[in-house]
XYZ file of C-alpha atoms in Angstrom:
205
model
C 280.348 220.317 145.081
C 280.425 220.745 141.244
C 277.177 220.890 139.331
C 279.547 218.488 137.101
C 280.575 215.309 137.387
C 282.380 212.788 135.192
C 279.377 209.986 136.544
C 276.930 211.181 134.963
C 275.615 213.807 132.529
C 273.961 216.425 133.722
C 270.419 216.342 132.314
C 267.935 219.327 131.993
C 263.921 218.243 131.837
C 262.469 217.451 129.118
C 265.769 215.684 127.415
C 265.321 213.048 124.500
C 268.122 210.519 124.208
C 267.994 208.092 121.451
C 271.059 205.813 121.818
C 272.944 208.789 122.630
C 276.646 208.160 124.197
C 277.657 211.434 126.507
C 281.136 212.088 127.675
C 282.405 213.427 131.310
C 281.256 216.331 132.576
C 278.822 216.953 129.797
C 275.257 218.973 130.245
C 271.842 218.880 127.976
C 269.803 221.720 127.685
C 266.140 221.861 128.710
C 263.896 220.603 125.649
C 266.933 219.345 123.791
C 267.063 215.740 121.503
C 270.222 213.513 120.993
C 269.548 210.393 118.577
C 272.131 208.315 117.346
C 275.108 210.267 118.444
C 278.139 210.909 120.542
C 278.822 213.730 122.828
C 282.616 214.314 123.948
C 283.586 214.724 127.173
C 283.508 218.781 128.265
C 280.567 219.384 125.828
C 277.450 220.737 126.174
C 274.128 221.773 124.757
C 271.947 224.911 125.658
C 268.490 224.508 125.265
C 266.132 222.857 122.901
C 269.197 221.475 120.578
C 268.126 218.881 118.003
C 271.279 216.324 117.400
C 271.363 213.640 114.980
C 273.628 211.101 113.970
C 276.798 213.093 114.972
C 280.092 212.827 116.211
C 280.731 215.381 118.509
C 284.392 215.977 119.949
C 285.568 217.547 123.310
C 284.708 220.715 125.035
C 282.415 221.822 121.958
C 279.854 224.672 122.775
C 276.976 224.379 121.666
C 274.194 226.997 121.531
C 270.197 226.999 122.161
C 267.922 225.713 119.210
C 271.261 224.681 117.312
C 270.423 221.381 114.400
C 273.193 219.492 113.827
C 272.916 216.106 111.318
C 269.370 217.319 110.532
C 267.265 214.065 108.766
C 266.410 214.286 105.553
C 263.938 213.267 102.918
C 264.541 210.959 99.583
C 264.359 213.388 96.848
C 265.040 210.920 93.919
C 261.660 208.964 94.611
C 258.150 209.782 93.566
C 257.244 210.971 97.132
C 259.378 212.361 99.675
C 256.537 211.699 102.570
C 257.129 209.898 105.940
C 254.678 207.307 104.486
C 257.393 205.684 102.141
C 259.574 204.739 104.955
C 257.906 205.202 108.062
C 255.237 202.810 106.831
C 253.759 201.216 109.646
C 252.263 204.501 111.362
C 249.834 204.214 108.259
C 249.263 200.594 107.762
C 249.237 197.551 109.629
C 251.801 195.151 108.373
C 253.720 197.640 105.906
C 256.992 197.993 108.106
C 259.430 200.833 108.078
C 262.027 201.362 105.542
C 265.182 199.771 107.281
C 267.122 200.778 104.560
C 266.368 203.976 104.566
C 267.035 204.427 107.962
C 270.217 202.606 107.906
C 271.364 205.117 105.236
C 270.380 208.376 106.702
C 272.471 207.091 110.092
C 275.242 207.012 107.957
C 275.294 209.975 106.894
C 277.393 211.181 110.200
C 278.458 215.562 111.157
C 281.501 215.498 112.952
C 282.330 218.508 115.608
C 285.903 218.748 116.668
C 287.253 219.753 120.037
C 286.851 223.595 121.544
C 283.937 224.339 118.961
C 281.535 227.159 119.314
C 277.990 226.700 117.152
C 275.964 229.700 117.956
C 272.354 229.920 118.585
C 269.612 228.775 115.801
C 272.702 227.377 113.699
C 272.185 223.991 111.626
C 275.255 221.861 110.156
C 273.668 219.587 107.460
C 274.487 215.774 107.730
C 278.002 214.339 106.151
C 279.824 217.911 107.251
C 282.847 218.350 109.305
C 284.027 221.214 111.061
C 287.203 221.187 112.523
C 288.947 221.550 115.881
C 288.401 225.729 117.398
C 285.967 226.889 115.032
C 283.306 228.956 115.302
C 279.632 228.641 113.006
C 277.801 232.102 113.942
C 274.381 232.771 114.843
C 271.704 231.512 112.257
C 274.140 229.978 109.761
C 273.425 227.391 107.548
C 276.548 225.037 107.009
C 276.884 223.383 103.526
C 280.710 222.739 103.479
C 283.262 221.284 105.686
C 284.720 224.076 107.977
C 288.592 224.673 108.463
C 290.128 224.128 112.111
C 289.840 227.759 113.897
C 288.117 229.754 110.870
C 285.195 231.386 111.801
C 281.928 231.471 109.613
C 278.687 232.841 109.078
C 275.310 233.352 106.659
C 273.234 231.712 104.825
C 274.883 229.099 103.458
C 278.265 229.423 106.107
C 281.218 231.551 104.129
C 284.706 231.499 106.095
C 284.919 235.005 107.788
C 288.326 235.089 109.373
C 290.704 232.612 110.798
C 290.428 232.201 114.893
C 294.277 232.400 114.879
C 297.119 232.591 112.449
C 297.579 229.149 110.978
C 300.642 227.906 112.549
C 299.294 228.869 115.791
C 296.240 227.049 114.965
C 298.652 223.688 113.802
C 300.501 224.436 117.639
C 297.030 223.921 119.634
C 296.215 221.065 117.691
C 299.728 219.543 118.218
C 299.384 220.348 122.049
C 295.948 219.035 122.043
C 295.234 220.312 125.451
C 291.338 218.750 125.382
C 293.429 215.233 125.881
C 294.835 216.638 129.339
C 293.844 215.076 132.383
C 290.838 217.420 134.558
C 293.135 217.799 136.930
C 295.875 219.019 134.793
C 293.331 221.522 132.954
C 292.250 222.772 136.527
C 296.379 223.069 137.344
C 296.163 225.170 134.322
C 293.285 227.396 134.818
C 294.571 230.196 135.907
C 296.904 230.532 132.725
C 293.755 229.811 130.165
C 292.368 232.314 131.962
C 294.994 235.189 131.274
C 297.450 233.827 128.922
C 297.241 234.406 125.211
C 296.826 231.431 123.073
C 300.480 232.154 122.217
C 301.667 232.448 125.588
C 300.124 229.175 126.323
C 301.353 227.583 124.113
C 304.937 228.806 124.687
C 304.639 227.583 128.341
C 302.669 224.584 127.736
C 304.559 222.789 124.680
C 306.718 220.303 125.623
C-alpha cells in the first residue's frame, strides 16, 4: 500500500494548518506551518517549513526549514510592533488590525510545477518563480525567478538555466504535471532513464 494517497495528505506531528488547501498525494514535514495557502497536488514539505499566503503548484519540492511568503512588518508607521495590529493580545477591547491583515494576505508567492527550494531558503511575499526551477540552499529570493533557471545567494542571482530554453518552452507545452497518476506511473520507467529531450521526443503529441 502507498504511504500516499490522493484522500488525504499525509501529515507529520506537530503540523500547523491555517486554512491551508493540500492537493493529492501531498506530505508535511514534522514541525512544519501552512497558513493561508495552497499546496498542489504531488508537493511536499520536509521538515519544519514555514508557508504563508502562497500559491504553490504541482510536484514542487520543497526542503526542511524553507520560508516561503514570510509576514512582514509596516515600515511606513511610527512603530513596526505586533501591538499596532495585533491589538487585542495587549488590551481588552482594542481589536486587531483587519486591514492590515487583509493586506499582508494579499500579498501572495507563487511556486510553479516541478520546483526544487532547497533547505533554509526564503522567497519573500509577492514573488514568483516559475515552472522547473531551482532556489539553492540558504538563498534569499528578492525577484521573480525564470522557468528552469537555477539560483542562489544572498539575495538569489540566476546561476544557469535547468535546460536550454526551447527545451524548457517544450516541457511547459507538454505539461506532463497535468497527466493523469496513472499515466505518470505508465511513464515511470522513461522519467526514470530518458533525457528530458528524449522525453519529450516520445511524449509530445
Amino acid at each position: 500500500m502507498p504511504r500516499l494517497t490522493e484522500n488525504e495528505p499525509f501529515l507529520h506531528p506537530d503540523v500547523d494548518l491555517t486554512q491551508a488547501d493540500l492537493g493529492r498525494f501531498t506530505e508535511i514535514g514534522k514541525g512544519s506551518r501552512i497558513a493561508f495557502s495552497t499546496l498542489g497536488d504531488y508537493s511536499y514539505c520536509d521538515r519544519y517549513a514555514d508557508i504563508a499566503n502562497a500559491d504553490i503548484g504541482k510536484f514542487a519540492n520543497i526542503a526542511s526549514f524553507v520560508r516561503i511568503g514570510a509576514t512582514d512588518h509596516p515600515l511606513t508607521t511610527a512603530s513596526m510592533h505586533h501591538f499596532m495590529y495585533r491589538s487585542s493580545d495587549y488590551w481588552d477591547g482594542a481589536g486587531v488590525d483587519d486591514t492590515f491583515f487583509a493586506q499582508r494576505k494579499s500579498r501572495r508567492a507563487r511556486i510553479g510545477h516541478d520546483t526544487w527550494i532547497g533547505h533554509n531558503a526564503q522567497i519573500k511575499p509577492e514573488i514568483t518563480v516559475g515552472h522547473g526551477a531551482v532556489v539553492a540552499s540558504g538563498s534569499v529570493v528578492t525577484r521573480d525567478v525564470p522557468p528552469y533557471m537555477i539560483v542562489a545567494g544572498v539575495p538569489a542571482i540566476p546561476l544557469r538555466r535547468r535546460f536550454p530554453a526551447d527545451i524548457a518552452n517544450r516541457l511547459m507545452a507538454l505539461a506532463w504535471w497535468d497527466w493523469s497518476h496513472d499515466a505518470i506511473r505508465t511513464a515511470l520507467d522513461d522519467f526514470r532513464r530518458l533525457s528530458a529531450k528524449a522525453f519529450l521526443d516520445k511524449y509530445e503529441a
